Amino acid sequence: MTELTKLSMAEARAGLRAKHFTAVALATAHLDRIAAHRDLNAFVTETPDLAIERAKAADARLAAGQAGAMEGLPIAVKDLFCTEGVRSTASSRILENFVPPYESTVSGKLKAAGAVMLGKTSLDEFAMGSSNMTSAFGPVINPWKRASDPSVQLVPGGSSGGSAAAVAARLALGATGTDTGGSIRQPASFCGLVGVKPTYGRCSRWGIVAFASSLDQAGPMTRTVRDAAIMLGSMVGYDPKDSTSANVPVPDFEAALTGDIRGLKIGIPQEYRPDGLSAEISKLWEDGIAMLRDAGATPVEISLPHTKYALATYYIVAPAECSSNLARYDGVRYGKRVEGKTLDEMYARSRAAGFGTEVRRRILIGTYVLSAGYYDAYYIKAQKVRRLIADDFAKAFETVDAILTPTAPSAAFGLGETDDNPITMWLNDIFTIPTSMAGLPGLSVPTGLSSEGLPLGLQLIGRPFDEETILKVAHVMERAAGFTAVPAGM
Ligand code: GLN
């Protein structure tokens, strides 16, 4: 039955409808593989009984001709999505035993479409990080290995690292991720996957544990562009429970994959060539530009002059919003509580015991930039710069239909290889953060391998609510790149 885990989501969908196998068989094959690959530490919580129960219900609907868009397809869900009756931890000690009485809108939509949840995947604590190393439940291991030394354990990227490792190792057909500054796209790049961060407002944030509310977006992580289109279609849509949810029509994303990108203008931003960009990433980008040209699209040099301020701006806005969002974890309403002699002492002890180092660092920065006297100098200033970053993109999109850049500055790195300087880690998102600041859709598509045989992705950025164009272009690039590599021994 392991062959069932080699199918794409589209193939599995066809197989289920043609009755070549059942949803129970498909779920079982993936559950067995999860059990065989616990060494990756991709899941915080496995939900095998629930998966079989839902697969049985999917088989009944398939038999009755009432199949939903994702009927019977096994997926993993990032442990940042609240799932009714299933522990939802955000990979934090403070939510270690939190069992939500409600279902997030996005996971609820996937369930309603017939998708079968296999379990909840690990992440950097509260989605803060780029390596999955800040999870309270230990690091996640990337199934990909360096050709020169397969014994080195590599990170899957983050924060959606558990989801990325699970899909790359074929423990699930696809997984949900969330992306605040790169958390879907960077791990997709590190694990050879397609990852889509939709336009801000496209997916409801209701029931997703909040990190930075003006940036957070849910999206799919899959092994093919078509699978991303399928999954995205079951995640999006207006939700009155989220005041920032956009009431816009939902297109047929799969229908956008026409294979024809002739005449499209693709922007190549000069500011994404920082000094010190590795030769390997430059070459990947050049190859991607050549693929577009060969397919009849026109690369156009563009300028996004405020790019250089994006990272600094993000590390004011995101911590500010996180310090406010995480104020709710007070030892009273959710999760962990450590008693103290006074109320204040109980708050302080609970939070000290519940939050890890990176989360505390962000809360401290956020509280500082929001404090009286610094608010105007930092937070208000950052919001103004954010507007300039968005304006750069708006201007570029007057002439181009999409933008192509690298996704990340490197391939996956080793578990102990980063120094203790948090800035080094923050630099991972140098190419993904500007898109997030502007609320635009972005995706990562694998187009090449590093000299060590590790996957590398390119990022496509689209106009607001134009996920269709970036999916269409990614689909053409996926074919042109012929990316068929899989993790060795998997
Ligand atoms: N790596 C970035 C950070 O640490 C982005 C994380 C994310 O997108 N959730 O904030």
PDB file of C-alpha atoms and ligand atoms in Angstrom, residues 78 80 124 126-131 158-160 178-186 211 216 314-315 318 358 362 425-426 428-429 432-433 436, ligand 1:
ATOM      1  CA  LYS A  78      -0.287  22.899  11.190  1.00  0.00           C
ATOM      2  CA  LEU A  80      -1.587  26.662  14.809  1.00  0.00           C
ATOM      3  CA  ASP A 124       8.261  27.194  15.469  1.00  0.00           C
ATOM      4  CA  PHE A 126       3.696  30.561  17.837  1.00  0.00           C
ATOM      5  CA  ALA A 127       5.039  30.545  14.241  1.00  0.00           C
ATOM      6  CA  MET A 128       8.062  32.646  15.220  1.00  0.00           C
ATOM      7  CA  GLY A 129      11.107  31.325  13.446  1.00  0.00           C
ATOM      8  CA  SER A 130      12.576  29.998  10.223  1.00  0.00           C
ATOM      9  CA  SER A 131      13.894  26.581  11.223  1.00  0.00           C
ATOM     10  CA  GLY A 158       9.928  27.353   9.418  1.00  0.00           C
ATOM     11  CA  SER A 159       7.684  28.170  10.853  1.00  0.00           C
ATOM     12  CA  SER A 160       5.557  25.574   8.998  1.00  0.00           C
ATOM     13  CA  THR A 178       0.523  29.780   7.808  1.00  0.00           C
ATOM     14  CA  ASP A 179       2.750  32.565   6.593  1.00  0.00           C
ATOM     15  CA  THR A 180       3.380  35.837   8.399  1.00  0.00           C
ATOM     16  CA  GLY A 181       6.700  36.728   6.804  1.00  0.00           C
ATOM     17  CA  GLY A 182       7.643  33.600   4.870  1.00  0.00           C
ATOM     18  CA  SER A 183       6.558  30.616   6.926  1.00  0.00           C
ATOM     19  CA  ILE A 184       4.922  28.768   4.045  1.00  0.00           C
ATOM     20  CA  ARG A 185       7.275  29.784   1.244  1.00  0.00           C
ATOM     21  CA  GLN A 186      10.673  29.316   2.943  1.00  0.00           C
ATOM     22  CA  PHE A 211       0.921  35.865  15.746  1.00  0.00           C
ATOM     23  CA  ASP A 216      -0.927  36.176   9.115  1.00  0.00           C
ATOM     24  CA  TYR A 314       8.690  43.698   9.750  1.00  0.00           C
ATOM     25  CA  TYR A 315      10.683  43.245  12.958  1.00  0.00           C
ATOM     26  CA  ALA A 318       5.340  41.703  13.788  1.00  0.00           C
ATOM     27  CA  GLU A 358      12.303  33.538  20.845  1.00  0.00           C
ATOM     28  CA  ARG A 362       9.581  39.193  20.363  1.00  0.00           C
ATOM     29  CA  MET A 425      17.865  33.571  11.392  1.00  0.00           C
ATOM     30  CA  TRP A 426      15.732  36.608  10.585  1.00  0.00           C
ATOM     31  CA  ASN A 428      16.110  33.930   5.924  1.00  0.00           C
ATOM     32  CA  ASP A 429      12.987  35.846   5.053  1.00  0.00           C
ATOM     33  CA  THR A 432       9.490  36.827   1.377  1.00  0.00           C
ATOM     34  CA  ILE A 433       8.830  39.601   3.883  1.00  0.00           C
ATOM     35  CA  SER A 436       3.837  39.977   3.346  1.00  0.00           C
TER      36      SER A 436
HETATM   37  N1  GLN B   1      10.530  33.705   9.993  1.00  0.00           N
HETATM   38  C1  GLN B   1       9.666  34.821  10.191  1.00  0.00           C
HETATM   39  C2  GLN B   1       9.551  35.121  11.655  1.00  0.00           C
HETATM   40  O1  GLN B   1      10.215  34.502  12.395  1.00  0.00           O
HETATM   41  C3  GLN B   1       8.317  34.561   9.603  1.00  0.00           C
HETATM   42  C4  GLN B   1       7.508  33.620  10.386  1.00  0.00           C
HETATM   43  C5  GLN B   1       6.170  33.398   9.810  1.00  0.00           C
HETATM   44  O2  GLN B   1       5.931  33.672   8.635  1.00  0.00           O
HETATM   45  N2  GLN B   1       5.255  32.956  10.643  1.00  0.00           N
HETATM   46  O3  GLN B   1       8.803  35.946  12.070  1.00  0.00           O
END
